[in-house]
Coordinates of C-alpha atoms and ligand atoms in Angstrom, one line a residue:
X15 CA 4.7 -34.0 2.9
X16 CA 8.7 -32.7 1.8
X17 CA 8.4 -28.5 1.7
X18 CA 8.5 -28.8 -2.3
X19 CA 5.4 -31.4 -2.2
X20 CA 4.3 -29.1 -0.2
X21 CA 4.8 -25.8 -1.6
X22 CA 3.7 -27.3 -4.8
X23 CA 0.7 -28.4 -3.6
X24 CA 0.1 -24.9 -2.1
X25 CA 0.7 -23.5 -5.6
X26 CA -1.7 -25.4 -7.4
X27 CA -4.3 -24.7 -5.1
X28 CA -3.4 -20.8 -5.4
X29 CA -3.7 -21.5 -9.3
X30 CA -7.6 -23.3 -8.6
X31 CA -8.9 -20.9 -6.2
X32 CA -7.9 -17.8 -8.9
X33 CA -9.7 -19.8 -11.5
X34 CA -13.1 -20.6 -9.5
X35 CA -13.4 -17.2 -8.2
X36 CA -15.7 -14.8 -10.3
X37 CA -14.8 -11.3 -8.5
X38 CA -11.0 -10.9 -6.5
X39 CA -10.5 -8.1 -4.3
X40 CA -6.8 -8.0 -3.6
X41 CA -5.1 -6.8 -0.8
X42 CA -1.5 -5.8 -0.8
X43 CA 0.9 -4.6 2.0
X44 CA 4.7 -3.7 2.0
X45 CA 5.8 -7.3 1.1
X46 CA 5.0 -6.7 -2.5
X47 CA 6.7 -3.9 -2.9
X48 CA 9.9 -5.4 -0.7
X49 CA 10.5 -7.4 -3.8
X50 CA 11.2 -4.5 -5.7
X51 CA 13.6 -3.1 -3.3
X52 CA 11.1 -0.8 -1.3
X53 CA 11.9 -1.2 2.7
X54 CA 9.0 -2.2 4.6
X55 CA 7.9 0.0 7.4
X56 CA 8.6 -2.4 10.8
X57 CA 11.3 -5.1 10.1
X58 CA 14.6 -4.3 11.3
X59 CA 16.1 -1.9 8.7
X60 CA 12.8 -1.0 7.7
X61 CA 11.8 2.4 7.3
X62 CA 10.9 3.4 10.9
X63 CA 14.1 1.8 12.1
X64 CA 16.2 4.5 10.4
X65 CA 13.8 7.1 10.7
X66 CA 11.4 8.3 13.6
X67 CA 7.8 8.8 12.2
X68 CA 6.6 12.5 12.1
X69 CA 3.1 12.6 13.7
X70 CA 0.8 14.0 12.1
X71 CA 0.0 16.8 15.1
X72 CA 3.6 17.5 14.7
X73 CA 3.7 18.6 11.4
X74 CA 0.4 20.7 11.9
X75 CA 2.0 22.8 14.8
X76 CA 5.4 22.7 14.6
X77 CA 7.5 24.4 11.7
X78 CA 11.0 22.6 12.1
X79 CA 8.7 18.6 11.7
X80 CA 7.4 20.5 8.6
X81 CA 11.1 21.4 7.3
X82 CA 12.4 17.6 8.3
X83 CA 8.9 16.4 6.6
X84 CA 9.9 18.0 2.9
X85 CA 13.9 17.2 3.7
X86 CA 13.1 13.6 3.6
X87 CA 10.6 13.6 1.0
X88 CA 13.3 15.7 -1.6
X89 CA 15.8 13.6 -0.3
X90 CA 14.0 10.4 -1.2
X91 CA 15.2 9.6 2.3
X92 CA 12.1 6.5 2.7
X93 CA 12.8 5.3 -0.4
X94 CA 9.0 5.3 -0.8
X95 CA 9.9 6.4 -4.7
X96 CA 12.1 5.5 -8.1
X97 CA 11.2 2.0 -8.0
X98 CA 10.1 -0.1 -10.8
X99 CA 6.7 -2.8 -10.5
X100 CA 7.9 -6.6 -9.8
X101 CA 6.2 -9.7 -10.9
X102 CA 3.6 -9.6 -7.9
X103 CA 2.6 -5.9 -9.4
X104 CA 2.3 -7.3 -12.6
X105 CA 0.2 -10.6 -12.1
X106 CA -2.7 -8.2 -9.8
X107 CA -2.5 -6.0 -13.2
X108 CA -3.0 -9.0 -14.8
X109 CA -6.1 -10.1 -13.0
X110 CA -7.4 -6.7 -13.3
X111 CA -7.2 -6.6 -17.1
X112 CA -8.9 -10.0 -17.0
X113 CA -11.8 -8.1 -15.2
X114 CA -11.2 -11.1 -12.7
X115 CA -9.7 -9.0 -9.7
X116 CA -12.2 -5.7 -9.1
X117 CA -9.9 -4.0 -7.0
X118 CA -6.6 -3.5 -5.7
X119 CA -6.6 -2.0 -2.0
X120 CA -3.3 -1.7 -1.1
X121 CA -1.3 -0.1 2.6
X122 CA 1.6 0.6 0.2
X123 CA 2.6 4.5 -0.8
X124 CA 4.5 3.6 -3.5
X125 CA 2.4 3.9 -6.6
X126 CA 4.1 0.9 -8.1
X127 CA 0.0 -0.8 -9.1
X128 CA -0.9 2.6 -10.9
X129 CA 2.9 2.3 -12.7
X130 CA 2.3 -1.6 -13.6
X131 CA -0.8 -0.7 -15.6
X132 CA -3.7 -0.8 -13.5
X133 CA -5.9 2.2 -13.6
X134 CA -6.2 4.5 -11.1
X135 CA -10.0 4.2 -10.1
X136 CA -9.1 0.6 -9.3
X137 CA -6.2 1.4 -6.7
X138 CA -7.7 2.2 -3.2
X139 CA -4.8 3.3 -1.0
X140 CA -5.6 3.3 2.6
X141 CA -2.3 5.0 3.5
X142 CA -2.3 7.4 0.7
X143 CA 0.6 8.2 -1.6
X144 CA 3.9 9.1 -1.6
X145 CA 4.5 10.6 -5.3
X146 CA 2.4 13.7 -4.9
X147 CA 1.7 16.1 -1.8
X148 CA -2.0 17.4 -1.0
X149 CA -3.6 20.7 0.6
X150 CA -4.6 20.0 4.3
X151 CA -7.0 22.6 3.9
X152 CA -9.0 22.5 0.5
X153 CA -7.4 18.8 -0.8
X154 CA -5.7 20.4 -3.6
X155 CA -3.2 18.4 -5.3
X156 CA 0.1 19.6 -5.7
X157 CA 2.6 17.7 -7.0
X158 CA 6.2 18.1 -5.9
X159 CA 8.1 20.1 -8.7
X160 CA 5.8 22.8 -7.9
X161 CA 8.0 23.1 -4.7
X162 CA 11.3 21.7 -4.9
X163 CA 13.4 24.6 -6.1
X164 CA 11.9 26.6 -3.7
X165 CA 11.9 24.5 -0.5
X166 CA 15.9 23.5 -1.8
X167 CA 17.2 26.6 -2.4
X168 CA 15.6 29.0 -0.3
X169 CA 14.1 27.0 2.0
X170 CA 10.0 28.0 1.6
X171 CA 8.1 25.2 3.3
X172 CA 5.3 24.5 0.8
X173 CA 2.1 25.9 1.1
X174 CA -0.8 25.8 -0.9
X175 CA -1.0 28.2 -4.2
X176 CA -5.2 28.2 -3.9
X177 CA -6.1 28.9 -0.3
X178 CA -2.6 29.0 2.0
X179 CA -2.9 26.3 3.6
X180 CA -0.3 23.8 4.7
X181 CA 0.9 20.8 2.1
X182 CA 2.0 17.8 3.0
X183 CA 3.3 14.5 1.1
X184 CA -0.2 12.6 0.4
X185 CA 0.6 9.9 2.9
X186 CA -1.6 9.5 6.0
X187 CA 0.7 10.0 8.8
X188 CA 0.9 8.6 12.3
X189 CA -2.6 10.4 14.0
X190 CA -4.2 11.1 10.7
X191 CA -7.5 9.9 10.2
X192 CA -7.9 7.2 7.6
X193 CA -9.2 8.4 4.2
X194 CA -13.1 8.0 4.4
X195 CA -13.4 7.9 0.5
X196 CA -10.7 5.2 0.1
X197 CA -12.5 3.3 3.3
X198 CA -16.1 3.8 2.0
X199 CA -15.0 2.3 -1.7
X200 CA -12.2 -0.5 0.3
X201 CA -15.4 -1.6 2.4
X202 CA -17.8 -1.9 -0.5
X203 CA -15.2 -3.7 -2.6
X204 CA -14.8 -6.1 0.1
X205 CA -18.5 -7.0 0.6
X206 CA -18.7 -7.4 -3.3
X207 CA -15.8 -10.0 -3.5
X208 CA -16.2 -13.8 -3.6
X209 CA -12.0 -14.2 -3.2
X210 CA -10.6 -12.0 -0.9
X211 CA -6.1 -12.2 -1.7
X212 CA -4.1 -10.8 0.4
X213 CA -0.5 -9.9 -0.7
X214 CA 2.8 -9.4 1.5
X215 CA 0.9 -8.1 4.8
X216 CA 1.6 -9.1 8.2
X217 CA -2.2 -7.7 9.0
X218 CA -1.4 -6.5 11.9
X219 CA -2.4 -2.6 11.1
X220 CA -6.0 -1.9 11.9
X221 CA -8.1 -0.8 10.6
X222 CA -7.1 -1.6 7.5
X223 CA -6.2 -5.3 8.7
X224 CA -9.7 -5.8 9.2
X225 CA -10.6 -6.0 5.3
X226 CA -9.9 -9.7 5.2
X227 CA -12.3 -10.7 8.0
X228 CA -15.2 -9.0 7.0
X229 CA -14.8 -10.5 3.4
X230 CA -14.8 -13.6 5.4
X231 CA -18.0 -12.9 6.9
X232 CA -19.4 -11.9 4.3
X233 CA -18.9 -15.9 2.8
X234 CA -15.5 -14.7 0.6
X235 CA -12.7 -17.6 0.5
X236 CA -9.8 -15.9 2.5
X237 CA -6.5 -16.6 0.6
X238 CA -3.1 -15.3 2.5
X239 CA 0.5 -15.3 0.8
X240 CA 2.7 -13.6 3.3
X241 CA 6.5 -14.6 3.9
X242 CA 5.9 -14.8 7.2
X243 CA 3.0 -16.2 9.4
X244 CA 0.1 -13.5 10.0
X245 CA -2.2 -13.4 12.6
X246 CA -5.4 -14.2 10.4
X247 CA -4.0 -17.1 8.8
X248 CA -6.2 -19.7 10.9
X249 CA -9.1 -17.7 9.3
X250 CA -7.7 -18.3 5.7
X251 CA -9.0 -21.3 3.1
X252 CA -5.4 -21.1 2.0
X253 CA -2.1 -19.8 3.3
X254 CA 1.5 -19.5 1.3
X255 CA 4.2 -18.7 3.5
X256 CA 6.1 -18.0 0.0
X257 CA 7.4 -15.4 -2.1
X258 CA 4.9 -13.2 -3.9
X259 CA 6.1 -12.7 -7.3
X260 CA 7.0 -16.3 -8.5
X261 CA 4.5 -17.4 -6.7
X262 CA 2.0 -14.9 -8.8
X263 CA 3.6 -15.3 -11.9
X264 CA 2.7 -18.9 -11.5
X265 CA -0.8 -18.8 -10.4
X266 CA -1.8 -16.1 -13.1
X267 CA 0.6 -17.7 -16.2
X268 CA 2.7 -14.8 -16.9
Ligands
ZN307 ZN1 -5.6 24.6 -0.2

């Protein structure tokens, strides 16, 4: 078949399986968030190209990580922030709305599903978030106003106002455990689905890469759209090696 018989053909079927399923779980990585300008973590001028990860251990015990930590998160150095949802954001919303898609369990930081519409309790984030900063003590959010004239102008590396404890941007780091509540309700979502979608994500990070495969398991159709090839895509029903927001906008008729 020509690539546009092809990709046409790939479309449609994107379009069916959407319409035969009775409860999506979708799963979304950096590539949907790419199209609305947000770097991706790995690629070549992604984020940990132009910036060295703090580990989480190194931010626990060593003051100066903990002063570079807040520098880059009031500097908006990852550019993890200020952007605006894209159509792939929009056409998940979509589904939500439709009470079609469940849930939304997503490796991005960005918060750019809660800002196109979809309500929080429907957003698991397995990585965390980067809008708002948490307690590592007692969990308390903070949010960062609280702290940025402080930590800016006289340089007071946040702590937290209830119990003293250190704060840090609600992200999991590099050697933080994975968020058992988001894991718990991601897992459960999963085995509850009949059309498992995953959105812009290479699926190479474990173990939140490993979503897709038990939903497969568990008798789910597997659909992929990634730019670029994963390594579960022999597993899929259906793969698009395509752009996610026309491709979306398509399949859900916005
Ligand atoms: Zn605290």
């Amino acid at each position: 078949m020509p690539d546009a018989d092809r990709q046409a053909a790939d479309r449609a079927a994107l379009t069916a399986e959407l319409a035969q399923a009775r409860r999506i779980v979708v799963f979304t990585g950096a590539g949907v968030s790419t199209e609305s300008g947000v770097p991706d973590f790995r690629s070549p001028g992604g984020v940990w190209s132009r910036m060295k990860p703090i580990y989480f251990q190194e931010f626990v015990n060593d003051e100066d990580k903990r002063r570079e930590a807040w520098n880059r998160v009031f500097s908006g150095a990852a550019k993890w922030t200020g952007a605006r949802p894209n159509d792939g954001h929009t056409a998940v919303a979509r589904l939500v709305a439709q009470g079609r898609a469940s849930a939304v369990i997503t490796q991005n930081v960005d918060n750019l599903h809660q800002e196109s519409g979809i309500p929080e309790d429907k957003v698991i984030e397995l990585h965390g978030n980067a809008h708002y900063a948490r307690c590592l003590s007692c969990g308390l959010r903070h949010e960062f106003d609280e702290f940025r004239d402080g930590f800016l102008d006289r340089g007071e590396i946040p702590t937290c106002r209830a119990c003293g404890g250190l704060v840090k941007s609600a992200t999991i780091s590099f050697g933080q455990a994975m968020p058992q509540g988001p894991m718990d309700r991601a897992e459960a979502a999963t085995l509850a689905c009949d059309l498992f979608l995953v959105l812009g994500s290479s699926l190479v990070v474990f173990p939140a890469a490993g979503f897709p495969m038990l939903a497969k398991r568990n008798g789910a159709r597997l659909v992929i759209v990634n730019r670029e090839p994963t390594d579960q895509d022999a597993y899929a029903d259906l793969v698009l090696h395509d752009e996610i927001g026309p491709v979306m906008r398509e399949a859900v008729g916005l």
